[in-house]
mmCIF file of C-alpha atoms in Angstrom:
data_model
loop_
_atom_site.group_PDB
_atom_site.id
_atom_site.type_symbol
_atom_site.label_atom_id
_atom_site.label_comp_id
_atom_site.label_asym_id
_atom_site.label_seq_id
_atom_site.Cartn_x
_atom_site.Cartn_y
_atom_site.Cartn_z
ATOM 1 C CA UNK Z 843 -18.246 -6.558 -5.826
ATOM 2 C CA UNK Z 844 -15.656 -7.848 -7.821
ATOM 3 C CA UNK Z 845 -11.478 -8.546 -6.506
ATOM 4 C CA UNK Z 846 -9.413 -5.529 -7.866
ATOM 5 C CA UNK Z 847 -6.588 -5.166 -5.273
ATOM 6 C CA UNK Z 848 -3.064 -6.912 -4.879
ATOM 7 C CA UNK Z 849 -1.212 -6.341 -1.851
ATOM 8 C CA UNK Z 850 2.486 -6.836 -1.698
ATOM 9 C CA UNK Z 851 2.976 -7.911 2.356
ATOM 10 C CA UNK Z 852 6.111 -7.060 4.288
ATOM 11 C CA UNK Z 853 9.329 -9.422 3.890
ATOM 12 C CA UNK Z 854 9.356 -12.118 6.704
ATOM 13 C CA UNK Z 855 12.940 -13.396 5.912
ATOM 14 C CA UNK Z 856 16.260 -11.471 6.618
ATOM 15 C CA UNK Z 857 17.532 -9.863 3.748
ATOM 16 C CA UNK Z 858 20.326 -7.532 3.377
ATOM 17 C CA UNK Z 859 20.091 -3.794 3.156
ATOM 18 C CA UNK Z 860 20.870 -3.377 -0.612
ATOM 19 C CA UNK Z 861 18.211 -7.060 -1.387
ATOM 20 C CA UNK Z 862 15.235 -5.494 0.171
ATOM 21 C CA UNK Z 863 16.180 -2.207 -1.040
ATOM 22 C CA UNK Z 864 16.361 -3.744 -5.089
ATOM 23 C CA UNK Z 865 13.523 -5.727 -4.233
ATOM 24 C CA UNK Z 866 10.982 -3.079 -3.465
ATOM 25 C CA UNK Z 867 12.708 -0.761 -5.938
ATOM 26 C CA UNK Z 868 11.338 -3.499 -8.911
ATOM 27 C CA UNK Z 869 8.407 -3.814 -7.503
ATOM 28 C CA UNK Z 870 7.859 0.221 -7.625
ATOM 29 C CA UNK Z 871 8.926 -0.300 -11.241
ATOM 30 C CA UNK Z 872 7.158 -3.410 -12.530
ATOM 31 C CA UNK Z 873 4.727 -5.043 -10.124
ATOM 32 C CA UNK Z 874 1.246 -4.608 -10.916
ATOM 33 C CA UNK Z 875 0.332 -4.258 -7.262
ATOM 34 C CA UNK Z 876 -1.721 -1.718 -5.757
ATOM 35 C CA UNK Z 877 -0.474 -1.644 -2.015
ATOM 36 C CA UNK Z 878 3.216 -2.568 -0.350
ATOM 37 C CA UNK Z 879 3.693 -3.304 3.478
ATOM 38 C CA UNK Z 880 6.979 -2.424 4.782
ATOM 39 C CA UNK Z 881 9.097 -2.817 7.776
ATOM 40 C CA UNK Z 882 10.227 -5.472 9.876
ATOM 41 C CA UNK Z 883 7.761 -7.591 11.519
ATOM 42 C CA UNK Z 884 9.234 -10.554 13.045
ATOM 43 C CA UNK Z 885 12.554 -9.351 14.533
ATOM 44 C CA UNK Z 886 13.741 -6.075 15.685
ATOM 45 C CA UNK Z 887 16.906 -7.013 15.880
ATOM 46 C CA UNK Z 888 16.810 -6.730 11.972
ATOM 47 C CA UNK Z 889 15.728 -3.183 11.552
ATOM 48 C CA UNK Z 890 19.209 -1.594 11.408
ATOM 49 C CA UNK Z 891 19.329 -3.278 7.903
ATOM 50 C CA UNK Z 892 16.840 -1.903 6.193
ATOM 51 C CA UNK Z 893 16.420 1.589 7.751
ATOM 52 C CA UNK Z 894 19.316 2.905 5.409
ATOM 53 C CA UNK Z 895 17.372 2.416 2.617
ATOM 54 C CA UNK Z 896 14.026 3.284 4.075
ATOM 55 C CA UNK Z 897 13.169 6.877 2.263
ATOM 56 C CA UNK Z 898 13.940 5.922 -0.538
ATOM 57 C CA UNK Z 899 11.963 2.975 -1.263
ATOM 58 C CA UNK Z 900 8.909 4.724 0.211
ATOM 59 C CA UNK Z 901 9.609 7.479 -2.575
ATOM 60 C CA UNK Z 902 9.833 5.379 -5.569
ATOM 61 C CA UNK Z 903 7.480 3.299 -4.442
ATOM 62 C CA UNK Z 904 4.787 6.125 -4.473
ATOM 63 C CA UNK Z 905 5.949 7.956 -7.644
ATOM 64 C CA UNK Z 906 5.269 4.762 -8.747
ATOM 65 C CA UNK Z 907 1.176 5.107 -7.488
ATOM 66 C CA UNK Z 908 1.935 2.139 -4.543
ATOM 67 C CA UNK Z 909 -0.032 3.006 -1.168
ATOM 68 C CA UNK Z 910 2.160 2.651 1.513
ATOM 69 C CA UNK Z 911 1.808 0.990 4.875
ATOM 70 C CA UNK Z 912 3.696 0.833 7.639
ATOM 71 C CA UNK Z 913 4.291 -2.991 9.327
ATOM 72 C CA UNK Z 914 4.140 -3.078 13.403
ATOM 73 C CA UNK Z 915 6.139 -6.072 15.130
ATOM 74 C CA UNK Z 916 4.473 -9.477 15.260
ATOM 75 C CA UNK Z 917 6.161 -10.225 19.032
ATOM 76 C CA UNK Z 918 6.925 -7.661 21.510
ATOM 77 C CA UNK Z 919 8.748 -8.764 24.296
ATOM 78 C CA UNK Z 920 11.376 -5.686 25.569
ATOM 79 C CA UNK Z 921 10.465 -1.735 26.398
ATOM 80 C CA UNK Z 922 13.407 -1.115 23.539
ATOM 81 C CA UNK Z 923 10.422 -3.023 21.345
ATOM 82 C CA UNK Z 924 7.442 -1.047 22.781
ATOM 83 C CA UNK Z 925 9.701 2.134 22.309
ATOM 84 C CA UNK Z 926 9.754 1.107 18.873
ATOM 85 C CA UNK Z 927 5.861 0.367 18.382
ATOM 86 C CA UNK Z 928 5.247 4.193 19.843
ATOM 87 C CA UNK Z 929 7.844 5.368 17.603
ATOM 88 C CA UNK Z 930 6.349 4.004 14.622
ATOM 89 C CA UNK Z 931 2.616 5.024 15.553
ATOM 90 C CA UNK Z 932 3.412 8.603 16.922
ATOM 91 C CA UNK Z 933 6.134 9.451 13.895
ATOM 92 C CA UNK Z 934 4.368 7.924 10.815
ATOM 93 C CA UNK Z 935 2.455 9.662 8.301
ATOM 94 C CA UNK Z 936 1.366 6.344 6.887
ATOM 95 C CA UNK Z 937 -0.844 3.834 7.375
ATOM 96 C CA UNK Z 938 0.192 0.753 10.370
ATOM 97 C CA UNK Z 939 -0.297 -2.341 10.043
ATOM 98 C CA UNK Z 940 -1.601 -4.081 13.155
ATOM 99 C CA UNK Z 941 0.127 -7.297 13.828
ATOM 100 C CA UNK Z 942 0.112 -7.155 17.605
ATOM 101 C CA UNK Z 943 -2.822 -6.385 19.851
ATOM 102 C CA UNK Z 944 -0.550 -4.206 21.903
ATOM 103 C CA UNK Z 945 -0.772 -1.721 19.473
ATOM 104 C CA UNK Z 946 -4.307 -1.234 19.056
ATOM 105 C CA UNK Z 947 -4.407 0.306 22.259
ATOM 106 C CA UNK Z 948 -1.103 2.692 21.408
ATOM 107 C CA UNK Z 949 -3.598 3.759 18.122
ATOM 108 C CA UNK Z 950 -6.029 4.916 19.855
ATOM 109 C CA UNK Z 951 -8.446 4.994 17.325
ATOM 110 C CA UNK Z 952 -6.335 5.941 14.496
ATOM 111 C CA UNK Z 953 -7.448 4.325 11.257
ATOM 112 C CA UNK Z 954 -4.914 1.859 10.338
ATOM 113 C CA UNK Z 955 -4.930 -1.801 9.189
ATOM 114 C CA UNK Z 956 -5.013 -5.462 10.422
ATOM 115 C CA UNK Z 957 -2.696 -8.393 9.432
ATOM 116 C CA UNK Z 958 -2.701 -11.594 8.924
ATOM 117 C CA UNK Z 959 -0.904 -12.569 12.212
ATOM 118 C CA UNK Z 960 -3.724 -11.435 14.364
ATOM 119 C CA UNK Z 961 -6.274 -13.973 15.070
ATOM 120 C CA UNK Z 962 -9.644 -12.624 13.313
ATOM 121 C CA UNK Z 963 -11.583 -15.632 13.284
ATOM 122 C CA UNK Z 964 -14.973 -14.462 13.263
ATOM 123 C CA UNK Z 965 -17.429 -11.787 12.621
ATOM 124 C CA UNK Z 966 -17.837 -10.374 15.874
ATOM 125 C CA UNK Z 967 -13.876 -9.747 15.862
ATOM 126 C CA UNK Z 968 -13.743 -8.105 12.800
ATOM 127 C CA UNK Z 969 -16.474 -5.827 14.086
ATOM 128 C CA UNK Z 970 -14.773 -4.935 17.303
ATOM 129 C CA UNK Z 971 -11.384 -4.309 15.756
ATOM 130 C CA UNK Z 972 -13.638 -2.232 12.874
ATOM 131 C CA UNK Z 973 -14.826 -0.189 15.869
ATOM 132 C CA UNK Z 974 -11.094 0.493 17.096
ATOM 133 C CA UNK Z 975 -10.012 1.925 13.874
ATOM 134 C CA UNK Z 976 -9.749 -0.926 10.958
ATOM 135 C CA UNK Z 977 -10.414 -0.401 8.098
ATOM 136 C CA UNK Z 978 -8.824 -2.871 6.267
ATOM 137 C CA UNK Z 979 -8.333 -6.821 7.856
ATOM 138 C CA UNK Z 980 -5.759 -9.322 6.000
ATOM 139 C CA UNK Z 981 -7.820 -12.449 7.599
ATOM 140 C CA UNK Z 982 -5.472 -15.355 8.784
ATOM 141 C CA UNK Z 983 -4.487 -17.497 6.367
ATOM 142 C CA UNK Z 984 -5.033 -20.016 8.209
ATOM 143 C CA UNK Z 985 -8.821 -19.399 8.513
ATOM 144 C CA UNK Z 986 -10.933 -22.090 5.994
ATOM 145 C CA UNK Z 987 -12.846 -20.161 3.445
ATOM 146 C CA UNK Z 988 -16.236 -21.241 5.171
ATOM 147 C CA UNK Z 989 -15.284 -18.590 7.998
ATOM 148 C CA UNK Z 990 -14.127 -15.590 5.266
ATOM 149 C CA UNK Z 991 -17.316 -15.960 3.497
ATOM 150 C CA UNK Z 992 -19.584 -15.938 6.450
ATOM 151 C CA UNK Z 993 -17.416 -12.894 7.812
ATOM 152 C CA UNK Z 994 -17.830 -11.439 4.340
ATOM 153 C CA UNK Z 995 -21.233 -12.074 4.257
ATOM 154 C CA UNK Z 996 -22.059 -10.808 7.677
ATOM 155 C CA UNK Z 997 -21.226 -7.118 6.015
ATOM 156 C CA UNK Z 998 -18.154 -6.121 8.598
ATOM 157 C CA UNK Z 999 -17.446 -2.769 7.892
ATOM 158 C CA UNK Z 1000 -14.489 -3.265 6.957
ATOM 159 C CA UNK Z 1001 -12.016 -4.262 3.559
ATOM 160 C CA UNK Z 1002 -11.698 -7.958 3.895
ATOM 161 C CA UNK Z 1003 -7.945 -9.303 2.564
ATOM 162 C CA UNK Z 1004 -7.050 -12.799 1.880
ATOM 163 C CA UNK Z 1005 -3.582 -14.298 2.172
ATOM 164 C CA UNK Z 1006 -3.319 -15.468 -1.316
ATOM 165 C CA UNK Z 1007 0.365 -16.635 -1.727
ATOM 166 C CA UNK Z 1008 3.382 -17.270 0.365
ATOM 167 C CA UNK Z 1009 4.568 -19.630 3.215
ATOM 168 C CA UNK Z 1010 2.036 -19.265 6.103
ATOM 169 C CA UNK Z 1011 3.331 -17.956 9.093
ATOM 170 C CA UNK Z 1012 2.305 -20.330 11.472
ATOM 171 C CA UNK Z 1013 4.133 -19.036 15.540
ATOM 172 C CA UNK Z 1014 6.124 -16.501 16.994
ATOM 173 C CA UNK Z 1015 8.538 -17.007 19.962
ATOM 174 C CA UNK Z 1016 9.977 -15.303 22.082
ATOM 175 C CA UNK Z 1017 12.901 -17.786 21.681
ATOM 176 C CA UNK Z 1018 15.431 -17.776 18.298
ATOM 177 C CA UNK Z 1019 15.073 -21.835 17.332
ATOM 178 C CA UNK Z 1020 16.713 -20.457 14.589
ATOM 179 C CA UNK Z 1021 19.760 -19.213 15.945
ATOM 180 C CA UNK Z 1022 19.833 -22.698 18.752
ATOM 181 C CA UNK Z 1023 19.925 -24.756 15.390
ATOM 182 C CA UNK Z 1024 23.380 -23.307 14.596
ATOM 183 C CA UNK Z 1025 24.797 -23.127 17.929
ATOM 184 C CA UNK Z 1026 24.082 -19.624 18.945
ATOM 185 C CA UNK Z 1027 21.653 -17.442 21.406
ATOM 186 C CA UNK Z 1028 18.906 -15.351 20.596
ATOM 187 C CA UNK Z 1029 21.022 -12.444 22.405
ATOM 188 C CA UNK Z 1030 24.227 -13.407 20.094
ATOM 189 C CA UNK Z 1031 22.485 -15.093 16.885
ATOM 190 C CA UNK Z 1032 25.313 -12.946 14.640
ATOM 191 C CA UNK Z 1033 21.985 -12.973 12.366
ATOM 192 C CA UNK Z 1034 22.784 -15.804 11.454
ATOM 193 C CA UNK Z 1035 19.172 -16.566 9.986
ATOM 194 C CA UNK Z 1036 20.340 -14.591 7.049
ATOM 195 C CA UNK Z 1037 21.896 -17.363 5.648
ATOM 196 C CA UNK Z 1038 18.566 -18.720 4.511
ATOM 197 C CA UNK Z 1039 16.428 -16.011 2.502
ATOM 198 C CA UNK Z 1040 13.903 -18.271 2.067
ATOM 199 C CA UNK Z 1041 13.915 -19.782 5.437
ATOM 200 C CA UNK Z 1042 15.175 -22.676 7.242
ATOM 201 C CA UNK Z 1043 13.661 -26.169 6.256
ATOM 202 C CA UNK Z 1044 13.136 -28.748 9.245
ATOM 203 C CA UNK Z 1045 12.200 -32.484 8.275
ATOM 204 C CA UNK Z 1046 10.641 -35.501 10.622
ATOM 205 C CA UNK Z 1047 12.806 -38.181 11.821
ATOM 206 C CA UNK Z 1048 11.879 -39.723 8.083
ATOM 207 C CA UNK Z 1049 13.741 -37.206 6.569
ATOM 208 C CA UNK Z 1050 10.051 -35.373 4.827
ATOM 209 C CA UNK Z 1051 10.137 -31.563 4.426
ATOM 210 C CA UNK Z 1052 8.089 -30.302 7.387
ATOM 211 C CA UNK Z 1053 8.403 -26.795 8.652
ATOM 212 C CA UNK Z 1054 10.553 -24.062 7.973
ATOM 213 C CA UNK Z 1055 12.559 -21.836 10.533
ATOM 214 C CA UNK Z 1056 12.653 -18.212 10.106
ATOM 215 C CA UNK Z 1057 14.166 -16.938 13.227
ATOM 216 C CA UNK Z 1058 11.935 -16.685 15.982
ATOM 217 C CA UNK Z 1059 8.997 -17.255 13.377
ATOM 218 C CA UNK Z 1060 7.752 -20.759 12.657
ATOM 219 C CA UNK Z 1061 6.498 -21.137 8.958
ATOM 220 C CA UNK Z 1062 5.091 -23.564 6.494
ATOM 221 C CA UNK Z 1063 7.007 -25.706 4.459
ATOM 222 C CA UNK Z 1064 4.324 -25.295 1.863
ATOM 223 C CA UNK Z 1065 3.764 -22.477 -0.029
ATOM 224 C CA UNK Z 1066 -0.250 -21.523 -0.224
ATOM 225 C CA UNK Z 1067 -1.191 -20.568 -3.365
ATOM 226 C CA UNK Z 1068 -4.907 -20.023 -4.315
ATOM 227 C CA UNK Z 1069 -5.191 -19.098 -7.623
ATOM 228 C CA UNK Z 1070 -7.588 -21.872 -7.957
ATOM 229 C CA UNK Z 1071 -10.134 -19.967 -5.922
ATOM 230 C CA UNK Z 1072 -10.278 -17.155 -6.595
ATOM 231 C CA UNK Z 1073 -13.384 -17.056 -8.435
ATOM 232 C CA UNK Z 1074 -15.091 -18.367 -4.909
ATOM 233 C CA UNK Z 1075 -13.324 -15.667 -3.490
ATOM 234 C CA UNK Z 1076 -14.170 -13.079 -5.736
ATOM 235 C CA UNK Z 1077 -17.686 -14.005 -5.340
ATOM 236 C CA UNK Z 1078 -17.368 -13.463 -1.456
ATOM 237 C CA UNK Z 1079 -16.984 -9.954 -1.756
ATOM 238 C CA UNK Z 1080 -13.024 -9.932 -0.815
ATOM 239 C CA UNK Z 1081 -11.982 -7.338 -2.412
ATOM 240 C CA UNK Z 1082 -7.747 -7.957 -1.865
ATOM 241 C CA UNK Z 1083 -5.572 -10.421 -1.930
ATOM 242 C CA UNK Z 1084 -2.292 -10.757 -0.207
ATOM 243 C CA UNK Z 1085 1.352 -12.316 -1.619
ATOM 244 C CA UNK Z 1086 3.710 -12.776 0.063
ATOM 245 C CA UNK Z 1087 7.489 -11.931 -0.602
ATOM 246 C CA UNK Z 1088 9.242 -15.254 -0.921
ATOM 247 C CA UNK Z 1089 12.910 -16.012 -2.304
ATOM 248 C CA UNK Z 1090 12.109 -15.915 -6.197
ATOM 249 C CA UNK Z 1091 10.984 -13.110 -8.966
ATOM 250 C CA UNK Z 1092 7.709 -11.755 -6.898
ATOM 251 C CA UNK Z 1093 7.157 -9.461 -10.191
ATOM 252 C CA UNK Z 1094 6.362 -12.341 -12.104
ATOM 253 C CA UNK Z 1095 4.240 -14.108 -9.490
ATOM 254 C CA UNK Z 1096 2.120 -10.311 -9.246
ATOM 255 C CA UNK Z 1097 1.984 -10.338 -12.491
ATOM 256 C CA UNK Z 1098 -0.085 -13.959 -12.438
ATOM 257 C CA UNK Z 1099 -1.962 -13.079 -10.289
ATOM 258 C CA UNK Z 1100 -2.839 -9.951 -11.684
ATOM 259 C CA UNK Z 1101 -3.676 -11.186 -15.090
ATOM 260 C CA UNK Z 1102 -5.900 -14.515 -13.202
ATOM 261 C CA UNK Z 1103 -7.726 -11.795 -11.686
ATOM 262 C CA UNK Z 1104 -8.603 -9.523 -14.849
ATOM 263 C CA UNK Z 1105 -9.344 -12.590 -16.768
ATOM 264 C CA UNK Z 1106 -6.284 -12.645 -18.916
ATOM 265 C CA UNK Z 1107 -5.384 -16.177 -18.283
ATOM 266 C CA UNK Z 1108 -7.205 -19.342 -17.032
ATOM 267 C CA UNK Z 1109 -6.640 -19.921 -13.316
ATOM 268 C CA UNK Z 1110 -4.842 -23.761 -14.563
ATOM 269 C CA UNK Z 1111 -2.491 -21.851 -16.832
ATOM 270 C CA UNK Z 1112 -1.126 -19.635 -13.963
ATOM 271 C CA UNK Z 1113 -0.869 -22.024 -11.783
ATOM 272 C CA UNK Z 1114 1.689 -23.817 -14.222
ATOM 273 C CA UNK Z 1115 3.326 -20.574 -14.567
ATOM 274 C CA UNK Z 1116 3.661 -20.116 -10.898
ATOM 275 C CA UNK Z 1117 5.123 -23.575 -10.598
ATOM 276 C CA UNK Z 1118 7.823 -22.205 -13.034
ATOM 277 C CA UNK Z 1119 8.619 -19.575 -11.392
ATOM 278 C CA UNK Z 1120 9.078 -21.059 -7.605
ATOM 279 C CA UNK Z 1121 9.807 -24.548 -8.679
ATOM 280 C CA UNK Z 1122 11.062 -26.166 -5.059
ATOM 281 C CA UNK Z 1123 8.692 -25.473 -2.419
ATOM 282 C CA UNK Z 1124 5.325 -27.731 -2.912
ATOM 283 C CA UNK Z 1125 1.975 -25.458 -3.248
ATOM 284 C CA UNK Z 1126 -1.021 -26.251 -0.517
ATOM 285 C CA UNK Z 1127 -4.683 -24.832 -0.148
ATOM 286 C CA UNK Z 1128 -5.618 -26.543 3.060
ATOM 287 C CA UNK Z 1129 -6.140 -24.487 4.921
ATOM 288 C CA UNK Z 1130 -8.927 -22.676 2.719
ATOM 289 C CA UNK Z 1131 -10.363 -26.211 2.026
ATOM 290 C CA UNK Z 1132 -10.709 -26.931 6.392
ATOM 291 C CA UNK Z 1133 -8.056 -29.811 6.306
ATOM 292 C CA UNK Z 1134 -4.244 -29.557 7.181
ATOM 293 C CA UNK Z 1135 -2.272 -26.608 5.741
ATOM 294 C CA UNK Z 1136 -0.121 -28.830 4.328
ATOM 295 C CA UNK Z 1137 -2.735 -30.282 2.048
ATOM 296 C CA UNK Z 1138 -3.412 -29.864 -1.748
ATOM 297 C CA UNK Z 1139 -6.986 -30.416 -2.802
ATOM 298 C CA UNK Z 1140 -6.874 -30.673 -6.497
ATOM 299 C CA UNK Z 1141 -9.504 -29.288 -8.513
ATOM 300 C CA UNK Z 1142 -10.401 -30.443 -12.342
ATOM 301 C CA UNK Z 1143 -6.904 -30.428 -14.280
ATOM 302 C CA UNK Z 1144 -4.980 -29.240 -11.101
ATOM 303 C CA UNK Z 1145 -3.919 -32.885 -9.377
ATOM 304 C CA UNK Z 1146 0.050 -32.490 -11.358
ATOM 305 C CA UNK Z 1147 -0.018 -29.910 -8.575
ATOM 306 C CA UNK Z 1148 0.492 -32.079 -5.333
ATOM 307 C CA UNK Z 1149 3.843 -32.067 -5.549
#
């Protein structure tokens, strides 16, 4: 079974309307991806922004041959939020995406996907949530590749996904550290987490680079990148891999990723070219590897990497 699919996962970060509207609109256009998750999934208070522009990115993005799915919340914490989950499950002709266990039992059965914020972390999971309706499950990226191949290998009957690029989303809260760092309340943040589209970074008391803030979500400071593994991968049986949107030209890193997969160019090569392209945040594979997320474990030719 070979690796064939790229999926483009929802925007984490707080981007205006007419951003994430020109965002998805290029990658209709020119990313070689094969699937795009929409929708807000780690603040409701940001919906208003990008509901606007909603129709007509799912339009061009299917002219443009993109399957379209549907993103639930991450954290659901008010009946305004659960009003929104039953909305978006009773209203939608697409596909959800799963990324609270609340809302497994609002789908009642209805096929519809996993992501990588709920905590698959072994075979027997996979089958029970494959029971309940998945069909597709974008494992945890925090999960070390030991665990996807033996869940893989254990022939769930289901699409496994892996989270192949982005900064990892680590927590949710129901509290904005965010919107504390800059003086304001969750209730009156005045969005202010807009101000960083690629997050917030936090350091140590040292001054390093150690997490980043992206409102009430907790991320890596890292960004995981596994485009040295993906033959391992590949010869798992995972048959998708997941980037996600980050603050640079996410057309160019599809397009690496793309052309690593189909053999086009050596996984070292696109590496350097992914480097190039999101120059500032350091890559890690830790996680895949079982040691900190953090981590890069350097393969032949790849130790220039541990930035």
């Amino acid at each position: 079974m070979t690796m064939t699919e790229l999926t483009m996962g929802p925007i984490y970060y707080l981007w205006d309307g007419p951003k994430w509207r020109d965002f998805y609109l290029r990658i209709a256009d020119e990313a070689p991806v094969d699937r795009v998750v929409l929708g807000e999934t780690v603040c409701s208070k940001r919906q208003h922004f990008i509901e606007p522009h909603l129709v007509e990115v799912v339009e061009r993005l299917e002219r443009a041959g993109k399957t379209v799915v549907f993103s639930s919340l991450a954290l659901v914490t008010l009946e305004r939020e659960s009003r929104i989950i039953r909305d978006l499950i009773d209203n939608s002709d697409h596909q959800i995406e799963v990324n609270d266990l609340s809302a497994i039992g609002l789908i009642k059965g209805r096929r519809h996907l996993i992501g990588p914020l709920v905590n698959v972390y072994n075979s027997a999971t996979a089958r029970l949530l494959a029971q309940r309706g998945a069909e597709r499950i974008c494992l945890p990226p925090e999960l070390p590749f030991t665990s996807v191949s033996q869940i893989a290998a254990d022939g769930t009957p289901v699409t496994l996904e892996v989270f192949g690029f982005g900064r990892i989303p680590l927590a949710i809260s129901a509290r904005c550290a965010h919107a504390r760092s800059k003086g304001k309340t969750k209730d009156n943040c005045q969005f202010v987490c807009g101000e960083e589209p690629d997050g917030l970074s936090l350091k140590t008391l040292e001054r390093q680079s150690f997490l980043v803030l992206n409102g009430v979500q907790t991320m890596s400071h890292t960004c995981q990148a596994l485009l040295l593994e993906l033959e391992e991968i590949r010869n798992a049986g995972i048959r998708s891999l997941r980037l996600s949107p980050q603050d640079c030209d996410m057309v160019g890193i599809a397009k690496i990723f793309r052309e690593a997969l189909d053999g086009l160019i050596d996984p070292q090569s696109a590496l350097h070219q992914l480097g190039a392209i999101y120059p500032m945040v350091p890559f890690s594979n830790g996680f895949h590897h079982a040691k900190e997320g953090a981590a890069w474990i350097a393969r032949a030719k790849s130790a220039a990497f541990a930035r």
